[in-house]
Amino acid sequence: MAEPHAETTAHAEHEHMPHGWRRWVFATNHKDIGTMYLVASCVMFFIGGAAAMVIRAQLFQPGGKLVDPGVFNSLITLHGLIMIFGAIMPAWVGLANWMIPLQIGAPDMALPRLNNLSFWILPFAFSLLIATLFVPGSAPAGGWTMYPPLVLQFGDSFPMLIFAIHLMGISSILGAINVIVTIMNLRAPGMTLLRMPLFVWTWLITAFLLIAVMPVLAGAVTMLLTDHFFGTSFFNAAGGGDPVMFQHIFWFFGHPEVYIMILPAFGVISEIIPTFSRKPLFGYEAMVYATASIAFLSFIVWAHHMFTVGLPVSAQLFFMFSTMLIAVPTGVKVFNWAATMWKGSLTFEPPMLFAVAFLFLFSIGGFSGLMLALVPADYQYHGTYFVVAHFHYVLVSGAAFAIMGAVYYWLPKWSGRMYDMTLAKWHFWLSAIFVNVLFFPQHFLGLAGMPRRIPDYAVQFTDWNMVSSIGGFAFGLSQLLLPYVVWKCVRSGKRVEANKTWDGAHGLEWELPSPAPFHSWTVPPSEALIARGAEH
Amino acid sequence: MAPVHTMRAMAPEQQETMQQEDSERRKRVRRTTLVVTLVVLFFYFGFIAMMMYRATHPHP
Ligand code: HEM
Ligand SMILES: [Cu+2]
């Protein structure tokens, strides 16, 4: 047993924290900033979700007249951008802010004022993006991938789109810099790299991916901007440019970006499964190396998004094989999680439910990804609903489920209160059932040839579209439970007394009182405490 | 970046080493930030430069 430690005994009394609006506008505390990120992410999740509800209503039956086709295309575009940059990424940054300092024994993030800036950029970025719906002409409607020449045809909304992307990019880059600097320099003495919890590890690797690829996206959209306004021809064939080049640059960013959204999820799952299996994580080091190899490979697979643009066969083969290689480290992870559960004393509280659903459903997304990686097969699947089904399995039942699992896992630590388990389980089961009703039929639609990003379709696709829409409405409605459960918990949940909410949990965050005090680890944790937390 | 209120709990000689460690750590934080920022700028301008090179040296 570790000796008693000033920090780990309840001492919430002398908290000096700012009050009122200043606490939030001038926030530099990692917990406050984390909370703001999570709240903002939730808001964007529902705005993006509202767009999705309109999309599914329009596609409920052929000949839908709910919105006009141009608006439909804008909704598709904004849904993608909002969910990726507004919902998933800020949720991960919020969790990083909350948990990394707690898990490495640091008093805060290394660059607290920069942290404030990276958060407060976001409301401006998204106001600008959403405002494109209200300017003359059309909002951006060329898809989240912003391919030229199509994207260059939108009027006043175009520079707003580019500026919004730049702002989001800057925000993500600043966030990533902060994570890297914090983990490299602020670990408590004794918290060696290979003692760090996997959430910290996966975030560190994610931050390096961000550093490498967000500037590339920024460069790409800067070139779009100069093509539009300053007469350059980077992507303009008439001026000697090459529109396919945009696709190469975009996907050099875009593929690592999808891993940016999933690696922290791997971290969260690696925290939750050992806790509720009451066993150490199977193959901790292998998990670290697998994550690093996935990150490395993610840089050499980008053209699997471009198999049909007319690449040379040698390039198609290279990108097909490099893509299939990712299955190896991914398999290592999935088998390690399964091995962790093997013969464990399992219980299924809400975080574990989400983690187990993640295992199954993310794997389905991985398998459809493997199908898409086969060049000849992708000639048929590309541009169809099969792709839509693939990435929603990995992003919704993958990344989003992991985020929800993380919230249910750490909420008692954040708030000092327990949430309504029954309601949380309802939230889980409704989500897990309807996410499949929503997205599984989209595989069939895609294989039958229904194109993605269209406001209307041929009659033979009607039945599965109806099923998918019903699943969509039910999934969307069930999500209202999440903020309700959190709200109710924070307002009136039963107080948790123990530092450790879950008996099988390990890690420094569980050595702190609940709620975690406003200032934590102002005195670094002792070696003994660190060693106890790192019993992976 | 140990905040001020950490110090209050400590003996004076402890505070001194703490402050030394603190300035050492500040230096490391600044250096890491600088290096990472340079990487960012390198990727941003590097990709634009690559495109400009390609535009002026077309493939056959
Ligand atoms: C298991 C490994 C994976 C493989 C082999 C894989 C493979 C692919 C391929 C080949 C495509 C292109 C399909 C096409 O357009 O014809 C694709 C699209 C996509 N994948 Fe994956 N994928 C994998 C995992 C993931 C993960 C983990 C995510 C995100 C968390 C993801 C997100 C996406 C997205 C968003 C698209 C569509 C982009 C777009 O065109 O809008 N994939 N995937
Ligand atoms: Cu990809």
XYZ file of C-alpha atoms and ligand atoms in Angstrom:
640
model
C 0.000 0.000 0.000
C 1.135 3.486 -0.742
C 1.605 5.978 2.082
C -1.180 8.500 2.588
C -0.722 11.394 0.217
C -1.840 14.979 0.682
C -3.369 14.989 -2.742
C -5.382 11.820 -2.483
C -7.282 12.650 0.670
C -10.329 14.800 0.254
C -9.385 18.450 0.448
C -11.859 20.318 -1.643
C -12.000 23.216 0.828
C -9.358 25.721 -0.258
C -10.184 25.693 -3.954
C -9.638 29.128 -5.382
C -11.343 29.154 -8.680
C -12.683 32.117 -10.617
C -16.435 32.584 -10.678
C -19.093 33.623 -13.147
C -18.528 34.107 -16.865
C -14.860 34.909 -16.353
C -14.255 31.359 -15.235
C -15.188 30.180 -18.731
C -14.130 32.982 -21.047
C -10.687 33.295 -19.484
C -10.437 29.629 -18.569
C -6.953 28.205 -18.291
C -7.780 25.245 -16.073
C -7.601 21.994 -18.010
C -10.769 20.665 -16.411
C -12.823 23.722 -17.319
C -11.484 23.739 -20.845
C -12.131 20.020 -21.120
C -15.695 20.554 -19.998
C -16.207 23.319 -22.539
C -14.879 21.128 -25.329
C -17.208 18.310 -24.342
C -20.239 20.589 -24.142
C -19.391 22.171 -27.497
C -18.961 18.737 -29.015
C -22.373 17.706 -27.724
C -23.994 20.814 -29.223
C -22.351 20.164 -32.597
C -23.348 16.502 -32.402
C -26.991 17.559 -32.219
C -26.659 20.214 -34.944
C -24.965 17.702 -37.237
C -27.577 15.182 -36.128
C -30.388 17.523 -37.103
C -28.912 17.702 -40.601
C -28.820 13.904 -40.660
C -32.486 13.698 -39.670
C -33.411 15.923 -42.626
C -31.246 13.790 -44.901
C -32.928 10.573 -43.753
C -36.379 12.159 -44.042
C -35.664 13.229 -47.609
C -34.457 9.709 -48.443
C -37.372 7.971 -46.733
C -38.931 7.332 -50.118
C -38.021 8.056 -53.721
C -39.168 11.378 -55.065
C -38.814 13.022 -51.653
C -39.704 16.703 -51.760
C -38.717 17.791 -48.290
C -35.727 19.916 -49.296
C -34.516 21.047 -52.652
C -31.589 19.126 -54.124
C -29.105 21.956 -53.685
C -29.953 22.313 -50.019
C -29.725 18.539 -49.662
C -26.177 18.606 -51.000
C -25.277 21.390 -48.580
C -26.714 19.405 -45.696
C -24.613 16.389 -46.677
C -21.525 18.591 -46.820
C -22.176 20.380 -43.536
C -23.154 17.153 -41.778
C -19.765 15.665 -42.651
C -17.738 18.721 -41.693
C -19.663 19.334 -38.481
C -19.490 15.748 -37.274
C -15.790 15.303 -38.039
C -14.419 18.679 -36.977
C -17.140 19.772 -34.577
C -18.325 16.647 -32.800
C -15.730 13.850 -32.833
C -12.468 15.803 -32.737
C -13.445 18.308 -30.015
C -14.783 15.445 -27.919
C -11.363 13.810 -28.038
C -9.603 17.075 -27.258
C -11.980 17.589 -24.338
C -11.226 14.137 -22.980
C -7.494 14.754 -23.484
C -7.729 17.965 -21.508
C -9.587 16.345 -18.672
C -7.678 13.106 -18.444
C -4.063 13.530 -19.597
C -2.949 15.740 -16.672
C -4.822 13.510 -14.208
C -3.311 10.366 -15.698
C 0.308 11.512 -15.861
C 0.319 13.331 -12.530
C 0.642 16.849 -13.949
C -1.016 19.924 -12.401
C -2.376 21.158 -15.751
C -1.649 21.247 -19.467
C 1.732 22.755 -20.296
C 0.361 25.725 -22.238
C -2.837 26.818 -20.503
C -3.410 30.099 -22.331
C -2.877 28.489 -25.700
C -5.407 25.957 -24.524
C -7.947 28.713 -23.981
C -7.280 30.042 -27.461
C -7.632 26.673 -29.171
C -11.027 26.211 -27.598
C -12.412 29.681 -28.240
C -11.477 29.575 -31.921
C -14.038 26.829 -32.411
C -17.295 28.762 -31.825
C -16.159 31.299 -34.415
C -15.192 28.613 -36.897
C -18.513 26.840 -36.627
C -20.614 29.993 -36.635
C -18.892 30.878 -39.872
C -19.456 27.434 -41.323
C -23.123 27.319 -40.402
C -23.619 30.907 -41.575
C -22.834 29.721 -45.112
C -26.406 28.443 -45.190
C -27.664 32.028 -45.048
C -25.497 33.844 -47.593
C -26.653 34.535 -51.156
C -25.996 31.677 -53.551
C -25.460 28.218 -52.211
C -23.773 26.966 -49.082
C -20.849 24.628 -49.868
C -22.389 21.552 -51.432
C -19.487 19.595 -52.886
C -19.047 17.199 -49.974
C -16.706 17.414 -46.987
C -13.851 16.432 -49.296
C -14.099 19.809 -51.109
C -12.880 18.519 -54.481
C -12.154 21.118 -57.127
C -13.389 22.156 -59.610
C -16.824 21.711 -58.001
C -15.940 23.445 -54.757
C -14.716 26.502 -56.649
C -18.174 27.078 -58.064
C -19.771 28.246 -54.848
C -20.047 32.014 -54.461
C -19.850 33.973 -51.245
C -19.884 30.843 -49.145
C -16.573 29.610 -50.552
C -14.182 31.958 -48.717
C -16.221 31.439 -45.553
C -15.737 27.691 -45.894
C -11.994 28.067 -46.408
C -11.637 30.436 -43.470
C -13.660 28.112 -41.243
C -11.436 25.171 -42.217
C -8.344 27.215 -41.471
C -9.681 28.124 -38.050
C -10.536 24.528 -37.178
C -7.122 23.482 -38.399
C -5.364 26.054 -36.244
C -7.423 25.010 -33.256
C -6.535 21.338 -33.750
C -2.859 22.119 -34.285
C -2.655 24.214 -31.128
C -4.439 21.465 -29.219
C -1.991 18.885 -30.546
C 1.037 21.011 -29.686
C -0.285 21.311 -26.163
C -0.771 17.559 -25.810
C 2.710 16.771 -27.092
C 4.423 19.379 -24.925
C 2.466 18.270 -21.872
C 3.190 14.578 -22.240
C 6.845 15.132 -23.103
C 7.579 17.503 -20.224
C 5.018 17.333 -17.452
C 4.930 13.677 -16.510
C 5.392 13.183 -12.785
C 8.833 11.845 -11.832
C 8.621 8.070 -12.191
C 5.919 8.155 -14.858
C 8.074 6.599 -17.543
C 6.764 6.334 -21.089
C 5.981 2.658 -20.748
C 4.018 3.294 -17.569
C 1.674 5.726 -19.244
C -1.941 4.649 -19.572
C -2.937 3.735 -23.100
C -5.269 6.703 -23.434
C -2.219 8.939 -22.986
C -0.187 6.862 -25.422
C -2.803 6.838 -28.135
C -3.329 10.579 -27.722
C 0.394 11.263 -27.968
C 0.543 9.372 -31.251
C -2.640 11.067 -32.445
C -1.125 14.457 -31.681
C 1.849 13.645 -33.893
C -0.521 12.678 -36.689
C -2.327 15.985 -36.239
C 0.907 17.936 -36.355
C 1.860 16.268 -39.602
C -1.419 16.411 -41.491
C -3.465 19.409 -40.379
C -0.937 21.765 -42.024
C -1.322 19.743 -45.208
C -5.076 20.319 -45.195
C -4.432 23.989 -44.511
C -2.025 24.098 -47.444
C -4.551 22.394 -49.723
C -7.361 24.810 -48.912
C -4.979 27.773 -49.155
C -4.250 26.660 -52.705
C -7.982 26.384 -53.397
C -8.300 29.932 -52.159
C -5.542 31.271 -54.400
C -6.969 29.337 -57.348
C -10.297 31.032 -56.761
C -9.193 34.569 -56.021
C -5.626 35.098 -57.168
C -5.518 33.443 -60.548
C -3.237 30.533 -59.654
C -3.845 27.165 -61.301
C -2.776 24.593 -58.761
C -5.845 22.484 -59.448
C -7.173 24.136 -62.576
C -6.570 22.053 -65.691
C -7.189 25.009 -67.998
C -4.193 26.769 -66.470
C -1.974 23.670 -66.520
C -2.938 22.503 -63.014
C -4.179 19.122 -61.917
C -7.441 18.561 -60.024
C -6.384 15.007 -59.137
C -3.455 16.512 -57.271
C -5.937 18.009 -54.843
C -7.241 14.540 -54.144
C -3.744 13.283 -53.397
C -3.071 16.130 -50.990
C -6.517 15.945 -49.446
C -6.248 12.218 -48.733
C -2.686 12.526 -47.500
C -4.439 14.509 -44.805
C -7.736 12.620 -44.929
C -6.661 9.103 -44.218
C -4.512 9.941 -41.170
C -7.451 12.113 -40.109
C -9.702 9.066 -39.835
C -7.093 7.503 -37.580
C -6.918 10.692 -35.572
C -10.556 10.044 -34.801
C -10.088 6.379 -33.901
C -6.731 6.071 -32.082
C -7.944 7.814 -28.903
C -10.906 5.440 -29.073
C -8.453 2.533 -28.967
C -6.988 4.174 -25.875
C -10.342 4.485 -24.148
C -11.300 0.896 -24.948
C -7.948 -0.218 -23.539
C -8.837 1.533 -20.269
C -12.403 0.299 -19.973
C -11.994 -3.374 -20.845
C -9.360 -4.195 -18.181
C -11.392 -2.359 -15.541
C -14.563 -4.356 -16.111
C -12.678 -7.593 -16.743
C -10.753 -7.082 -13.492
C -7.588 -8.142 -15.277
C -4.578 -6.217 -16.524
C -4.618 -5.324 -20.204
C -3.279 -8.213 -22.263
C -0.100 -7.162 -24.117
C 0.321 -3.553 -23.014
C 3.530 -3.012 -24.953
C 2.181 -4.722 -28.037
C -0.718 -2.271 -27.888
C 1.661 0.675 -27.866
C 3.647 -0.660 -30.803
C 0.502 -1.613 -32.710
C -0.793 1.930 -32.300
C 2.484 3.344 -33.550
C 2.506 1.054 -36.589
C -1.080 1.940 -37.441
C -0.088 5.598 -37.281
C 2.906 5.009 -39.508
C 0.945 2.968 -42.047
C -1.785 5.575 -42.156
C 0.611 7.789 -44.098
C 1.108 5.357 -46.959
C -2.415 4.253 -47.801
C -4.111 7.471 -48.895
C -4.729 6.576 -52.514
C -7.179 3.811 -51.529
C -9.676 6.668 -51.681
C -8.735 7.248 -55.320
C -8.642 3.813 -56.925
C -11.067 4.909 -59.629
C -9.391 8.162 -60.740
C -7.071 6.359 -63.108
C -3.967 5.544 -61.085
C -1.277 3.396 -62.692
C -1.723 -0.281 -61.838
C 1.533 -0.276 -59.872
C 0.162 2.480 -57.632
C -3.124 0.648 -57.191
C -1.258 -2.472 -56.116
C 0.974 -0.577 -53.712
C -1.933 1.149 -52.022
C -4.028 -2.007 -51.941
C -1.304 -3.974 -50.158
C -0.287 -1.193 -47.801
C -3.946 -0.789 -46.829
C -4.336 -4.482 -46.161
C -1.226 -4.385 -43.964
C -3.117 -2.223 -41.462
C -5.223 -5.245 -40.669
C -2.199 -6.749 -38.885
C -1.726 -4.196 -36.065
C -5.496 -3.708 -35.899
C -5.902 -7.441 -35.440
C -3.291 -7.358 -32.665
C -5.453 -4.829 -30.843
C -8.752 -6.618 -31.251
C -7.269 -9.947 -30.163
C -5.573 -8.298 -27.176
C -8.886 -6.833 -26.043
C -10.547 -10.196 -26.443
C -7.693 -11.875 -24.546
C -8.078 -9.318 -21.760
C -11.703 -10.334 -21.351
C -10.861 -14.037 -21.545
C -11.533 -15.616 -18.137
C -11.932 -12.205 -16.542
C -14.683 -11.552 -14.006
C -16.763 -9.504 -16.348
C -19.481 -7.063 -15.419
C -21.421 -4.960 -17.858
C -21.831 -1.432 -16.581
C -22.567 1.164 -19.267
C -18.905 1.910 -20.153
C -18.256 -1.800 -20.674
C -21.410 -2.202 -22.738
C -20.217 0.524 -25.075
C -16.731 -1.017 -25.192
C -18.009 -4.477 -26.093
C -20.334 -3.062 -28.739
C -17.339 -1.161 -30.067
C -15.412 -4.401 -30.467
C -18.095 -6.017 -32.581
C -19.269 -3.041 -34.581
C -15.878 -1.474 -35.207
C -14.762 -4.855 -36.519
C -17.659 -4.880 -38.976
C -16.418 -1.504 -40.197
C -12.900 -2.891 -40.437
C -14.082 -5.793 -42.571
C -15.999 -3.572 -44.984
C -12.841 -1.427 -45.121
C -10.895 -4.498 -46.138
C -13.428 -5.163 -48.902
C -13.022 -1.570 -50.096
C -9.264 -1.979 -50.114
C -9.485 -4.573 -52.919
C -9.003 -2.590 -56.089
C -11.271 -4.628 -58.376
C -14.001 -4.744 -55.757
C -13.670 -1.034 -55.039
C -14.381 -0.285 -58.679
C -17.889 -1.436 -57.901
C -18.246 -0.112 -54.348
C -16.650 3.293 -54.771
C -19.039 6.202 -54.571
C -21.901 4.040 -53.303
C -23.727 3.676 -50.013
C -21.386 0.799 -49.192
C -18.710 3.380 -48.428
C -21.222 5.318 -46.337
C -22.016 2.162 -44.366
C -18.292 1.458 -43.875
C -17.344 4.792 -42.446
C -20.396 5.120 -40.252
C -19.624 1.768 -38.641
C -16.103 2.910 -37.805
C -17.072 6.448 -36.865
C -20.430 6.110 -35.103
C -20.355 2.652 -33.561
C -16.575 3.086 -33.355
C -15.404 6.548 -32.413
C -18.708 7.929 -31.076
C -19.436 4.812 -28.998
C -15.959 5.039 -27.485
C -16.577 8.690 -26.605
C -19.853 7.790 -24.922
C -18.175 4.910 -23.110
C -15.486 7.327 -21.920
C -18.091 9.783 -20.631
C -19.871 7.028 -18.688
C -16.516 5.792 -17.406
C -15.126 9.086 -16.106
C -18.268 11.101 -15.376
C -18.303 10.037 -11.697
C -14.682 11.200 -11.397
C -15.514 14.540 -13.002
C -18.724 15.262 -11.152
C -18.320 13.325 -7.929
C -21.750 11.823 -8.591
C -23.118 8.624 -10.057
C -25.462 8.693 -13.010
C -28.695 6.790 -13.452
C -27.423 3.357 -14.547
C -30.797 2.213 -15.780
C -31.219 5.177 -18.092
C -27.646 4.868 -19.282
C -28.289 1.229 -20.148
C -31.404 2.264 -22.043
C -29.277 4.737 -23.917
C -26.820 2.000 -24.739
C -29.308 -0.614 -25.925
C -31.342 1.805 -28.033
C -28.138 3.132 -29.616
C -26.663 -0.305 -30.243
C -29.828 -1.651 -31.828
C -30.755 1.328 -33.947
C -27.262 2.110 -35.159
C -27.458 -1.253 -36.925
C -30.961 -0.671 -38.259
C -29.674 2.639 -39.564
C -26.417 1.590 -41.186
C -26.505 -2.129 -41.934
C -29.035 -1.807 -44.793
C -26.767 0.782 -46.374
C -24.370 -2.073 -47.200
C -27.133 -3.704 -49.268
C -28.033 -0.417 -50.944
C -24.414 0.187 -51.862
C -23.865 -3.305 -53.223
C -27.027 -2.890 -55.289
C -25.536 0.276 -56.743
C -27.163 3.185 -54.940
C -24.810 6.185 -55.236
C -23.930 8.249 -52.146
C -24.689 11.995 -51.906
C -27.907 11.983 -53.954
C -31.263 13.535 -52.947
C -33.356 10.974 -54.842
C -33.012 7.389 -56.029
C -34.443 4.648 -58.194
C -37.500 2.840 -56.832
C -35.779 -0.502 -56.295
C -33.865 1.029 -53.387
C -36.999 2.066 -51.503
C -37.369 -0.667 -48.884
C -33.913 -0.546 -47.350
C -33.956 3.238 -47.399
C -37.156 3.199 -45.366
C -35.631 0.794 -42.868
C -32.494 2.906 -42.675
C -34.495 6.106 -42.111
C -36.565 4.526 -39.352
C -33.335 3.377 -37.709
C -31.985 6.888 -38.135
C -34.915 8.616 -36.455
C -34.840 6.139 -33.570
C -31.079 6.442 -33.175
C -31.291 10.228 -33.255
C -34.039 10.334 -30.639
C -32.203 7.913 -28.342
C -29.210 10.219 -28.282
C -31.250 12.787 -26.352
C -30.874 10.448 -23.401
C -27.141 11.150 -23.179
C -27.264 14.851 -22.251
C -30.247 14.087 -20.033
C -28.359 11.408 -18.092
C -25.342 13.683 -17.736
C -27.465 16.668 -16.681
C -29.373 14.643 -14.149
C -26.151 13.196 -12.759
C -24.478 16.569 -12.367
C -27.583 18.112 -10.775
C -28.794 15.415 -8.481
C -26.823 12.202 -8.880
C -25.967 10.258 -5.756
C -22.581 11.378 -4.431
C -19.732 8.928 -4.862
C -17.460 8.762 -1.835
C -14.664 6.502 -3.009
C -11.748 7.718 -5.089
C -12.214 4.639 -7.198
C -15.626 4.438 -8.825
C -15.034 1.046 -10.409
C -13.397 -1.592 -8.238
C -11.228 -2.907 -11.085
C -9.913 0.484 -12.184
C -6.211 1.335 -12.307
C -4.424 4.595 -12.924
C -3.593 7.855 -11.249
C -6.967 9.477 -11.914
C -8.510 6.967 -9.512
C -6.141 8.009 -6.726
C -7.678 11.489 -6.666
C -10.853 12.331 -4.764
C -14.172 12.464 -6.613
C -14.911 15.004 -7.945
C -11.314 15.631 -8.959
C -10.373 18.908 -7.216
C -10.038 22.049 -9.329
C -6.268 21.888 -8.841
C -4.949 18.349 -8.836
C -1.436 16.875 -8.609
C -0.022 20.226 -7.513
C 2.304 17.975 -5.588
C 3.370 15.193 -7.948
C 2.181 11.709 -7.016
C 4.654 9.417 -5.286
C 6.463 6.646 -7.131
C 4.492 4.069 -5.192
C 1.241 5.579 -6.345
C 2.466 5.650 -9.916
C 3.597 2.058 -9.764
C 0.235 0.998 -8.353
C -1.584 2.846 -11.112
C 0.587 1.325 -13.776
C -0.145 -2.311 -12.959
C -1.128 -3.066 -16.470
C 4.647 24.476 -14.636
C 4.004 23.961 -10.937
C 1.600 26.730 -9.988
C 2.347 29.091 -7.104
C 0.030 27.495 -4.638
C 2.135 24.331 -4.770
C 4.929 26.173 -3.125
C 2.940 27.204 -0.120
C 2.881 23.665 1.163
C 6.666 23.348 1.097
C 9.670 24.104 3.207
C 11.906 26.977 1.927
C 14.768 24.732 0.797
C 12.288 22.539 -1.015
C 10.884 25.619 -2.693
C 14.296 26.525 -4.000
C 14.916 23.226 -5.772
C 11.342 23.370 -6.958
C 11.993 26.752 -8.541
C 15.151 25.484 -10.213
C 13.321 22.491 -11.583
C 10.591 24.849 -12.620
C 12.774 27.076 -14.755
C 14.474 24.017 -16.208
C 11.076 22.607 -17.090
C 9.910 25.913 -18.509
C 12.902 25.833 -20.817
C 12.071 22.328 -21.954
C 8.449 23.263 -22.526
C 9.497 26.213 -24.641
C 11.914 24.118 -26.669
C 9.416 21.363 -27.386
C 6.809 23.940 -28.391
C 9.258 25.563 -30.764
C 10.298 22.296 -32.398
C 6.723 21.134 -32.887
C 5.704 24.507 -34.311
C 8.556 24.322 -36.804
C 7.359 20.896 -37.920
C 3.906 22.358 -38.510
C 5.281 25.208 -40.612
C 7.518 22.804 -42.508
C 4.563 20.655 -43.543
C 2.415 23.656 -44.468
C 4.953 25.438 -46.653
C 6.578 22.193 -47.765
C 3.439 20.947 -49.430
C 2.756 24.256 -51.110
C 6.375 24.372 -52.328
C 6.081 20.817 -53.661
C 2.994 21.797 -55.624
C 4.720 24.852 -57.049
C 7.675 22.741 -58.091
C 5.392 20.279 -59.803
C 3.455 23.037 -61.546
C 6.634 24.487 -63.011
C 8.206 21.112 -63.898
C 5.365 19.233 -65.595
C 5.522 15.476 -66.030
C 5.887 14.237 -69.601
C -9.617 -1.382 -40.881
C -9.008 -0.646 -41.709
C -9.666 0.219 -42.761
C -9.619 0.012 -44.073
C -8.900 -1.153 -44.763
C -10.331 1.079 -44.720
C -10.454 1.235 -46.095
C -11.153 2.229 -46.716
C -11.225 2.440 -48.123
C -10.523 1.563 -49.168
C -12.004 3.524 -48.361
C -12.324 4.142 -49.711
C -13.580 3.625 -50.244
C -14.000 4.327 -51.489
O -14.195 5.563 -51.478
O -14.163 3.648 -52.500
C -12.429 4.005 -47.088
C -13.228 5.104 -46.896
C -13.424 5.710 -45.672
N -12.990 5.242 -44.449
Fe -12.009 3.513 -44.129
N -10.833 1.896 -43.786
C -10.453 1.408 -42.562
C -10.723 1.975 -41.348
C -11.336 3.187 -41.172
C -11.432 3.888 -39.918
C -10.875 3.374 -38.601
C -12.089 5.031 -40.167
C -12.460 6.134 -39.230
C -12.482 6.077 -37.959
C -12.408 5.068 -41.565
C -13.082 6.103 -42.181
C -13.338 6.173 -43.516
C -14.020 7.266 -44.147
C -14.553 8.509 -43.444
C -14.099 6.960 -45.490
C -14.826 7.734 -46.574
C -14.231 9.005 -46.948
C -15.082 9.645 -47.993
O -14.978 9.262 -49.164
O -15.872 10.540 -47.642
N -11.943 3.929 -42.146
N -11.900 3.201 -46.085
Cu -8.543 5.809 -45.840
